[in-house]
Amino acid sequence: MHRIPLLASLVIAACCASQAQAQIKLPVFDESKGSLKEITYKETTDAKDFQHGKLVRITMKDGSQKDGVLVRTDAAKNMVYVRTKAGDLPVAVSANDIKSYAKGTIRTVSTDSDVVRPEIEMLVIYNGAKKTVTFRAPTLSPTELKQLEEIQAAESEYDRLERLARIDDQAITDDAASRSENRKTREMLNMLLLDQVELNGYLNTPEGRTFYWPRWTGYGYSSPYGYGYGFGYGGGYGMAGAASAQIGNVRAAYQPPPVTPYTPVVSREALTKARQAYETAVSHGVYQNGQLVAVVVDSK
């Protein structure tokens, strides 16, 4: 009666033991190895294959090989620079010692694509008119990273001062326009004062109304008996001198508030120094299609 349950228990225990012994171990993907399995190298002499970021294999005349990322070429010195290990300085290879030059390609669905690994990534952030440029370059050596930081700092400082200089230029232009309008307003007010005196014979001032001799005055009388008389005088006696003096006294009251001269934030000397520092810094950079792709640390 108890043999069947006992047999079932033994079968279950045996199954559990076999599953424990046959437990699957999850594989760990090694990107450094797996990413290179599909790469093949093809010899080339095309100029477009000597661009930064290309995965290359250089075979030397002595039979040795150098695999890595092409950093830059120097036609003047007939040198090729290849980074064979991340974090190390690029290896300088003389073109005279190269037997063959091959580029790395990877097979896609219908064609082969070049393997390109740009070493420097640029991030540009705009906050309104403010521009911030940062670089990311995890494979560069410490010496190259220091040079890259100098380029970044010089570019950021020059962009900052240049932006402030543009604001200064606009403010100076606006200041000149404001002064011109201020002068026109004063001239118009002064003309109105003169017209008021000449037409009305008086001048309204903050202290009250001041009268002057008019240009002309005339009186006449006629009677129903056929006779009459009249008299008149004119010429504006005393008006010119008195009115001019009074107008001179009240002009200040009618003038708009003076415009405070604008003081530039950035001096031309500071902007020139920042531009020179920027040009010196970028002279250590290698640019491709307008993008910074490498830095030069060996002045020799």
mmCIF file of C-alpha atoms in Angstrom:
data_model
loop_
_atom_site.group_PDB
_atom_site.id
_atom_site.type_symbol
_atom_site.label_atom_id
_atom_site.label_comp_id
_atom_site.label_asym_id
_atom_site.label_seq_id
_atom_site.Cartn_x
_atom_site.Cartn_y
_atom_site.Cartn_z
ATOM 1 C CA MET A 1 0.000 0.000 0.000
ATOM 2 C CA HIS A 2 2.884 2.463 0.756
ATOM 3 C CA ARG A 3 5.184 1.485 -2.115
ATOM 4 C CA ILE A 4 3.633 3.808 -4.734
ATOM 5 C CA PRO A 5 3.963 7.073 -2.712
ATOM 6 C CA LEU A 6 7.521 6.090 -1.735
ATOM 7 C CA LEU A 7 8.421 5.444 -5.390
ATOM 8 C CA ALA A 8 6.976 8.775 -6.441
ATOM 9 C CA SER A 9 9.013 10.580 -3.790
ATOM 10 C CA LEU A 10 12.198 8.937 -5.023
ATOM 11 C CA VAL A 11 11.447 9.946 -8.638
ATOM 12 C CA ILE A 12 10.825 13.579 -7.645
ATOM 13 C CA ALA A 13 14.040 13.695 -5.605
ATOM 14 C CA ALA A 14 16.025 12.249 -8.497
ATOM 15 C CA CYS A 15 14.581 14.824 -10.886
ATOM 16 C CA CYS A 16 15.430 17.685 -8.542
ATOM 17 C CA ALA A 17 18.982 16.411 -8.165
ATOM 18 C CA SER A 18 19.450 16.107 -11.924
ATOM 19 C CA GLN A 19 18.087 19.653 -12.462
ATOM 20 C CA ALA A 20 20.463 20.999 -9.812
ATOM 21 C CA GLN A 21 23.410 19.321 -11.518
ATOM 22 C CA ALA A 22 22.308 20.535 -14.993
ATOM 23 C CA GLN A 23 21.725 24.192 -13.974
ATOM 24 C CA ILE A 24 22.392 26.578 -16.862
ATOM 25 C CA LYS A 25 25.228 29.098 -16.388
ATOM 26 C CA LEU A 26 24.439 32.429 -18.085
ATOM 27 C CA PRO A 27 27.242 33.590 -20.393
ATOM 28 C CA VAL A 28 28.736 37.064 -19.964
ATOM 29 C CA PHE A 29 29.188 39.047 -23.178
ATOM 30 C CA ASP A 30 32.720 40.402 -23.578
ATOM 31 C CA GLU A 31 32.373 43.448 -25.800
ATOM 32 C CA SER A 32 36.101 43.714 -26.412
ATOM 33 C CA LYS A 33 36.124 40.225 -27.914
ATOM 34 C CA GLY A 34 32.679 39.952 -29.382
ATOM 35 C CA SER A 35 32.800 43.219 -31.257
ATOM 36 C CA LEU A 36 35.890 42.158 -33.199
ATOM 37 C CA LYS A 37 34.653 38.782 -34.455
ATOM 38 C CA GLU A 38 32.960 40.174 -37.564
ATOM 39 C CA ILE A 39 35.677 42.660 -38.492
ATOM 40 C CA THR A 40 37.834 42.068 -41.546
ATOM 41 C CA TYR A 41 40.683 44.219 -42.784
ATOM 42 C CA LYS A 42 40.984 45.427 -46.364
ATOM 43 C CA GLU A 43 44.065 47.084 -47.772
ATOM 44 C CA THR A 44 43.504 50.584 -49.066
ATOM 45 C CA THR A 45 45.347 53.619 -50.373
ATOM 46 C CA ASP A 46 42.270 55.835 -50.741
ATOM 47 C CA ALA A 47 42.716 59.235 -49.091
ATOM 48 C CA LYS A 48 39.269 59.056 -47.448
ATOM 49 C CA ASP A 49 40.432 56.005 -45.482
ATOM 50 C CA PHE A 50 43.117 58.073 -43.755
ATOM 51 C CA GLN A 51 40.628 59.975 -41.623
ATOM 52 C CA HIS A 52 40.416 60.120 -37.855
ATOM 53 C CA GLY A 53 38.496 57.369 -36.122
ATOM 54 C CA LYS A 54 39.081 54.645 -38.701
ATOM 55 C CA LEU A 55 39.951 51.233 -37.292
ATOM 56 C CA VAL A 56 43.179 50.287 -39.090
ATOM 57 C CA ARG A 57 45.835 47.599 -39.244
ATOM 58 C CA ILE A 58 49.287 48.727 -40.242
ATOM 59 C CA THR A 59 51.740 46.070 -41.353
ATOM 60 C CA MET A 60 55.332 47.164 -41.011
ATOM 61 C CA LYS A 61 58.144 46.182 -43.323
ATOM 62 C CA ASP A 62 59.666 44.122 -40.512
ATOM 63 C CA GLY A 63 56.490 42.004 -40.369
ATOM 64 C CA SER A 64 55.005 43.475 -37.175
ATOM 65 C CA GLN A 65 51.478 44.825 -37.063
ATOM 66 C CA LYS A 66 49.853 47.700 -35.288
ATOM 67 C CA ASP A 67 46.080 47.560 -34.806
ATOM 68 C CA GLY A 68 44.184 50.535 -33.462
ATOM 69 C CA VAL A 69 42.312 53.727 -34.186
ATOM 70 C CA LEU A 70 43.810 56.226 -36.604
ATOM 71 C CA VAL A 71 44.299 59.460 -34.664
ATOM 72 C CA ARG A 72 45.798 61.727 -37.302
ATOM 73 C CA THR A 73 48.264 62.002 -40.147
ATOM 74 C CA ASP A 74 51.042 64.535 -40.603
ATOM 75 C CA ALA A 75 51.838 64.988 -44.288
ATOM 76 C CA ALA A 76 54.664 67.436 -43.544
ATOM 77 C CA LYS A 77 56.497 64.861 -41.418
ATOM 78 C CA ASN A 78 55.195 61.837 -43.391
ATOM 79 C CA MET A 79 53.902 60.286 -40.154
ATOM 80 C CA VAL A 80 50.803 58.325 -39.175
ATOM 81 C CA TYR A 81 49.591 58.292 -35.566
ATOM 82 C CA VAL A 82 47.638 55.264 -34.318
ATOM 83 C CA ARG A 83 46.239 54.671 -30.831
ATOM 84 C CA THR A 84 46.772 51.011 -30.073
ATOM 85 C CA LYS A 85 45.444 51.164 -26.506
ATOM 86 C CA ALA A 86 42.925 53.430 -24.834
ATOM 87 C CA GLY A 87 44.533 55.881 -22.432
ATOM 88 C CA ASP A 88 47.952 55.724 -24.113
ATOM 89 C CA LEU A 89 49.508 58.304 -26.368
ATOM 90 C CA PRO A 90 49.183 57.502 -30.077
ATOM 91 C CA VAL A 91 52.045 55.601 -31.658
ATOM 92 C CA ALA A 92 53.920 57.492 -34.355
ATOM 93 C CA VAL A 93 54.591 55.410 -37.456
ATOM 94 C CA SER A 94 56.729 56.602 -40.322
ATOM 95 C CA ALA A 95 55.101 56.089 -43.694
ATOM 96 C CA ASN A 96 58.461 54.917 -45.017
ATOM 97 C CA ASP A 97 58.301 51.898 -42.681
ATOM 98 C CA ILE A 98 54.773 50.840 -43.665
ATOM 99 C CA LYS A 99 54.386 47.808 -45.910
ATOM 100 C CA SER A 100 50.581 47.854 -46.128
ATOM 101 C CA TYR A 101 47.711 49.851 -44.676
ATOM 102 C CA ALA A 102 44.326 48.190 -44.124
ATOM 103 C CA LYS A 103 41.027 49.511 -42.803
ATOM 104 C CA GLY A 104 38.651 47.557 -40.631
ATOM 105 C CA THR A 105 35.244 46.753 -42.081
ATOM 106 C CA ILE A 106 32.239 44.938 -40.733
ATOM 107 C CA ARG A 107 29.730 42.983 -42.795
ATOM 108 C CA THR A 108 26.174 44.303 -42.694
ATOM 109 C CA VAL A 109 23.114 43.025 -44.549
ATOM 110 C CA SER A 110 24.286 43.743 -48.082
ATOM 111 C CA THR A 111 27.597 45.561 -47.909
ATOM 112 C CA ASP A 112 30.715 46.192 -45.861
ATOM 113 C CA SER A 113 30.885 49.283 -43.654
ATOM 114 C CA ASP A 114 34.010 50.922 -42.338
ATOM 115 C CA VAL A 115 34.534 50.688 -38.593
ATOM 116 C CA VAL A 116 34.772 54.281 -37.304
ATOM 117 C CA ARG A 117 35.364 55.140 -33.655
ATOM 118 C CA PRO A 118 35.588 58.915 -33.087
ATOM 119 C CA GLU A 119 37.671 59.620 -29.998
ATOM 120 C CA ILE A 120 36.368 63.106 -29.180
ATOM 121 C CA GLU A 121 32.686 63.905 -28.779
ATOM 122 C CA MET A 122 31.621 67.538 -28.558
ATOM 123 C CA LEU A 123 28.524 68.650 -26.652
ATOM 124 C CA VAL A 124 27.205 72.169 -27.241
ATOM 125 C CA ILE A 125 24.581 73.575 -24.852
ATOM 126 C CA TYR A 126 22.734 76.826 -25.556
ATOM 127 C CA ASN A 127 21.103 78.651 -22.652
ATOM 128 C CA GLY A 128 19.567 81.594 -24.429
ATOM 129 C CA ALA A 129 22.488 83.457 -25.953
ATOM 130 C CA LYS A 130 24.985 81.670 -23.709
ATOM 131 C CA LYS A 131 26.934 78.869 -25.382
ATOM 132 C CA THR A 132 28.755 76.155 -23.455
ATOM 133 C CA VAL A 133 31.063 73.657 -25.173
ATOM 134 C CA THR A 134 32.270 70.476 -23.482
ATOM 135 C CA PHE A 135 34.268 67.539 -24.811
ATOM 136 C CA ARG A 136 34.161 63.854 -23.935
ATOM 137 C CA ALA A 137 37.193 61.749 -24.833
ATOM 138 C CA PRO A 138 37.535 58.579 -22.717
ATOM 139 C CA THR A 139 40.273 57.003 -24.852
ATOM 140 C CA LEU A 140 42.725 59.902 -24.803
ATOM 141 C CA SER A 141 45.851 59.861 -22.690
ATOM 142 C CA PRO A 142 46.152 62.149 -19.627
ATOM 143 C CA THR A 143 48.490 64.473 -21.540
ATOM 144 C CA GLU A 144 46.020 64.774 -24.401
ATOM 145 C CA LEU A 145 43.124 65.296 -21.990
ATOM 146 C CA LYS A 146 44.981 68.208 -20.382
ATOM 147 C CA GLN A 147 45.486 69.791 -23.801
ATOM 148 C CA LEU A 148 41.826 69.207 -24.601
ATOM 149 C CA GLU A 149 40.787 70.933 -21.365
ATOM 150 C CA GLU A 150 42.905 73.945 -22.321
ATOM 151 C CA ILE A 151 41.145 74.135 -25.690
ATOM 152 C CA GLN A 152 37.759 73.852 -24.000
ATOM 153 C CA ALA A 153 38.569 76.559 -21.428
ATOM 154 C CA ALA A 154 39.984 78.943 -24.048
ATOM 155 C CA GLU A 155 36.995 78.441 -26.334
ATOM 156 C CA SER A 156 34.476 78.959 -23.516
ATOM 157 C CA GLU A 157 36.207 82.150 -22.308
ATOM 158 C CA TYR A 158 36.448 83.585 -25.808
ATOM 159 C CA ASP A 159 32.780 82.791 -26.514
ATOM 160 C CA ARG A 160 31.786 84.452 -23.222
ATOM 161 C CA LEU A 161 33.710 87.658 -23.871
ATOM 162 C CA GLU A 162 32.642 87.796 -27.500
ATOM 163 C CA ARG A 163 28.986 87.495 -26.459
ATOM 164 C CA LEU A 164 29.413 90.325 -23.930
ATOM 165 C CA ALA A 165 31.209 92.421 -26.558
ATOM 166 C CA ARG A 166 28.234 92.025 -28.899
ATOM 167 C CA ILE A 167 25.962 93.225 -26.087
ATOM 168 C CA ASP A 168 28.295 96.192 -25.564
ATOM 169 C CA ASP A 169 28.176 97.097 -29.249
ATOM 170 C CA GLN A 170 24.382 96.980 -29.281
ATOM 171 C CA ALA A 171 24.170 99.048 -26.082
ATOM 172 C CA ILE A 172 26.525 101.693 -27.503
ATOM 173 C CA THR A 173 24.430 101.867 -30.671
ATOM 174 C CA ASP A 174 21.243 102.236 -28.632
ATOM 175 C CA ASP A 175 22.923 104.885 -26.464
ATOM 176 C CA ALA A 176 23.897 106.937 -29.512
ATOM 177 C CA ALA A 177 20.357 106.676 -30.901
ATOM 178 C CA SER A 178 18.905 107.734 -27.523
ATOM 179 C CA ARG A 179 21.203 110.756 -27.365
ATOM 180 C CA SER A 180 20.208 111.769 -30.879
ATOM 181 C CA GLU A 181 16.510 111.533 -30.041
ATOM 182 C CA ASN A 182 17.155 113.454 -26.821
ATOM 183 C CA ARG A 183 18.785 116.275 -28.761
ATOM 184 C CA LYS A 184 15.949 116.391 -31.298
ATOM 185 C CA THR A 185 13.411 116.573 -28.468
ATOM 186 C CA ARG A 186 15.209 119.532 -26.859
ATOM 187 C CA GLU A 187 15.390 121.347 -30.199
ATOM 188 C CA MET A 188 11.656 120.838 -30.803
ATOM 189 C CA LEU A 189 10.770 122.080 -27.305
ATOM 190 C CA ASN A 190 12.924 125.161 -27.741
ATOM 191 C CA MET A 191 11.255 125.916 -31.063
ATOM 192 C CA LEU A 192 7.854 125.610 -29.393
ATOM 193 C CA LEU A 193 8.950 128.108 -26.761
ATOM 194 C CA LEU A 194 9.996 130.607 -29.400
ATOM 195 C CA ASP A 195 6.755 130.154 -31.305
ATOM 196 C CA GLN A 196 4.752 130.651 -28.102
ATOM 197 C CA VAL A 197 6.414 134.009 -27.447
ATOM 198 C CA GLU A 198 6.194 135.247 -31.007
ATOM 199 C CA LEU A 199 2.536 134.283 -31.527
ATOM 200 C CA ASN A 200 0.997 134.895 -28.112
ATOM 201 C CA GLY A 201 3.204 137.542 -26.586
ATOM 202 C CA TYR A 202 3.738 135.522 -23.432
ATOM 203 C CA LEU A 203 5.635 132.520 -22.205
ATOM 204 C CA ASN A 204 4.384 129.836 -19.845
ATOM 205 C CA THR A 205 7.068 128.900 -17.363
ATOM 206 C CA PRO A 206 7.063 126.743 -14.234
ATOM 207 C CA GLU A 207 6.843 130.012 -12.247
ATOM 208 C CA GLY A 208 3.829 131.258 -14.173
ATOM 209 C CA ARG A 209 3.046 133.238 -17.308
ATOM 210 C CA THR A 210 5.453 135.984 -18.381
ATOM 211 C CA PHE A 211 4.235 138.651 -20.865
ATOM 212 C CA TYR A 212 6.321 140.466 -23.456
ATOM 213 C CA TRP A 213 5.652 143.243 -25.907
ATOM 214 C CA PRO A 214 3.819 141.733 -28.844
ATOM 215 C CA ARG A 215 4.911 142.211 -32.393
ATOM 216 C CA TRP A 216 2.034 144.533 -33.134
ATOM 217 C CA THR A 217 -0.788 146.221 -31.270
ATOM 218 C CA GLY A 218 -3.542 148.378 -32.730
ATOM 219 C CA TYR A 219 -6.642 150.196 -31.486
ATOM 220 C CA GLY A 220 -9.339 152.064 -33.394
ATOM 221 C CA TYR A 221 -12.605 153.919 -32.805
ATOM 222 C CA SER A 222 -15.323 155.202 -35.097
ATOM 223 C CA SER A 223 -18.425 157.176 -34.175
ATOM 224 C CA PRO A 224 -21.824 157.253 -35.830
ATOM 225 C CA TYR A 225 -21.202 160.918 -36.600
ATOM 226 C CA GLY A 226 -18.647 160.162 -39.233
ATOM 227 C CA TYR A 227 -15.378 160.704 -37.501
ATOM 228 C CA GLY A 228 -12.960 158.319 -35.903
ATOM 229 C CA TYR A 229 -9.429 157.917 -34.786
ATOM 230 C CA GLY A 230 -6.980 155.079 -34.312
ATOM 231 C CA PHE A 231 -3.446 154.458 -33.262
ATOM 232 C CA GLY A 232 -1.055 151.567 -33.332
ATOM 233 C CA TYR A 233 2.487 150.563 -32.656
ATOM 234 C CA GLY A 234 4.557 147.434 -33.262
ATOM 235 C CA GLY A 235 8.006 146.048 -33.478
ATOM 236 C CA GLY A 236 8.204 143.799 -30.432
ATOM 237 C CA TYR A 237 9.972 146.229 -28.173
ATOM 238 C CA GLY A 238 12.195 144.382 -25.739
ATOM 239 C CA MET A 239 10.802 141.027 -26.747
ATOM 240 C CA ALA A 240 13.894 139.641 -28.397
ATOM 241 C CA GLY A 241 16.239 140.241 -25.506
ATOM 242 C CA ALA A 242 13.793 139.548 -22.699
ATOM 243 C CA ALA A 243 12.267 136.493 -24.305
ATOM 244 C CA SER A 244 15.653 135.018 -25.201
ATOM 245 C CA ALA A 245 16.895 135.482 -21.663
ATOM 246 C CA GLN A 246 13.765 133.960 -20.203
ATOM 247 C CA ILE A 247 13.837 131.055 -22.612
ATOM 248 C CA GLY A 248 17.441 130.405 -21.667
ATOM 249 C CA ASN A 249 16.413 130.226 -18.016
ATOM 250 C CA VAL A 250 13.603 127.762 -18.531
ATOM 251 C CA ARG A 251 15.168 125.464 -21.114
ATOM 252 C CA ALA A 252 16.506 123.149 -18.450
ATOM 253 C CA ALA A 253 12.996 122.633 -17.075
ATOM 254 C CA TYR A 254 11.763 121.494 -20.476
ATOM 255 C CA GLN A 255 14.643 119.175 -21.295
ATOM 256 C CA PRO A 256 14.231 115.406 -20.986
ATOM 257 C CA PRO A 257 16.381 113.687 -18.348
ATOM 258 C CA PRO A 258 20.000 113.273 -19.474
ATOM 259 C CA VAL A 259 21.107 109.888 -20.816
ATOM 260 C CA THR A 260 23.806 108.232 -18.721
ATOM 261 C CA PRO A 261 26.715 107.223 -20.966
ATOM 262 C CA TYR A 262 27.025 103.447 -21.338
ATOM 263 C CA THR A 263 30.194 101.904 -19.949
ATOM 264 C CA PRO A 264 31.309 98.783 -21.894
ATOM 265 C CA VAL A 265 31.609 95.595 -19.848
ATOM 266 C CA VAL A 266 34.390 94.082 -21.955
ATOM 267 C CA SER A 267 37.464 96.021 -22.978
ATOM 268 C CA ARG A 268 38.945 95.535 -26.427
ATOM 269 C CA GLU A 269 42.230 94.516 -24.839
ATOM 270 C CA ALA A 270 40.578 91.679 -22.891
ATOM 271 C CA LEU A 271 38.782 90.457 -26.006
ATOM 272 C CA THR A 272 42.010 90.542 -28.021
ATOM 273 C CA LYS A 273 43.882 88.544 -25.363
ATOM 274 C CA ALA A 274 41.073 85.965 -25.214
ATOM 275 C CA ARG A 275 41.129 85.617 -28.996
ATOM 276 C CA GLN A 276 44.892 85.124 -29.012
ATOM 277 C CA ALA A 277 44.654 82.496 -26.248
ATOM 278 C CA TYR A 278 41.915 80.708 -28.176
ATOM 279 C CA GLU A 279 43.921 80.703 -31.418
ATOM 280 C CA THR A 280 46.964 79.355 -29.571
ATOM 281 C CA ALA A 281 44.907 76.592 -27.953
ATOM 282 C CA VAL A 282 43.142 75.463 -31.147
ATOM 283 C CA SER A 283 46.479 75.363 -32.979
ATOM 284 C CA HIS A 284 47.084 72.167 -30.961
ATOM 285 C CA GLY A 285 43.898 70.630 -32.312
ATOM 286 C CA VAL A 286 43.235 68.609 -35.453
ATOM 287 C CA TYR A 287 39.968 69.429 -37.184
ATOM 288 C CA GLN A 288 38.060 67.345 -39.668
ATOM 289 C CA ASN A 289 34.974 68.768 -41.385
ATOM 290 C CA GLY A 290 34.957 71.566 -38.826
ATOM 291 C CA GLN A 291 34.992 69.179 -35.860
ATOM 292 C CA LEU A 292 37.810 68.680 -33.361
ATOM 293 C CA VAL A 293 38.955 65.087 -33.775
ATOM 294 C CA ALA A 294 42.408 64.994 -32.160
ATOM 295 C CA VAL A 295 44.923 67.037 -30.211
ATOM 296 C CA VAL A 296 48.641 67.406 -30.763
ATOM 297 C CA VAL A 297 50.831 67.258 -27.680
ATOM 298 C CA ASP A 298 54.196 66.545 -29.296
ATOM 299 C CA SER A 299 55.432 69.841 -30.710
ATOM 300 C CA LYS A 300 58.405 68.050 -32.204
#
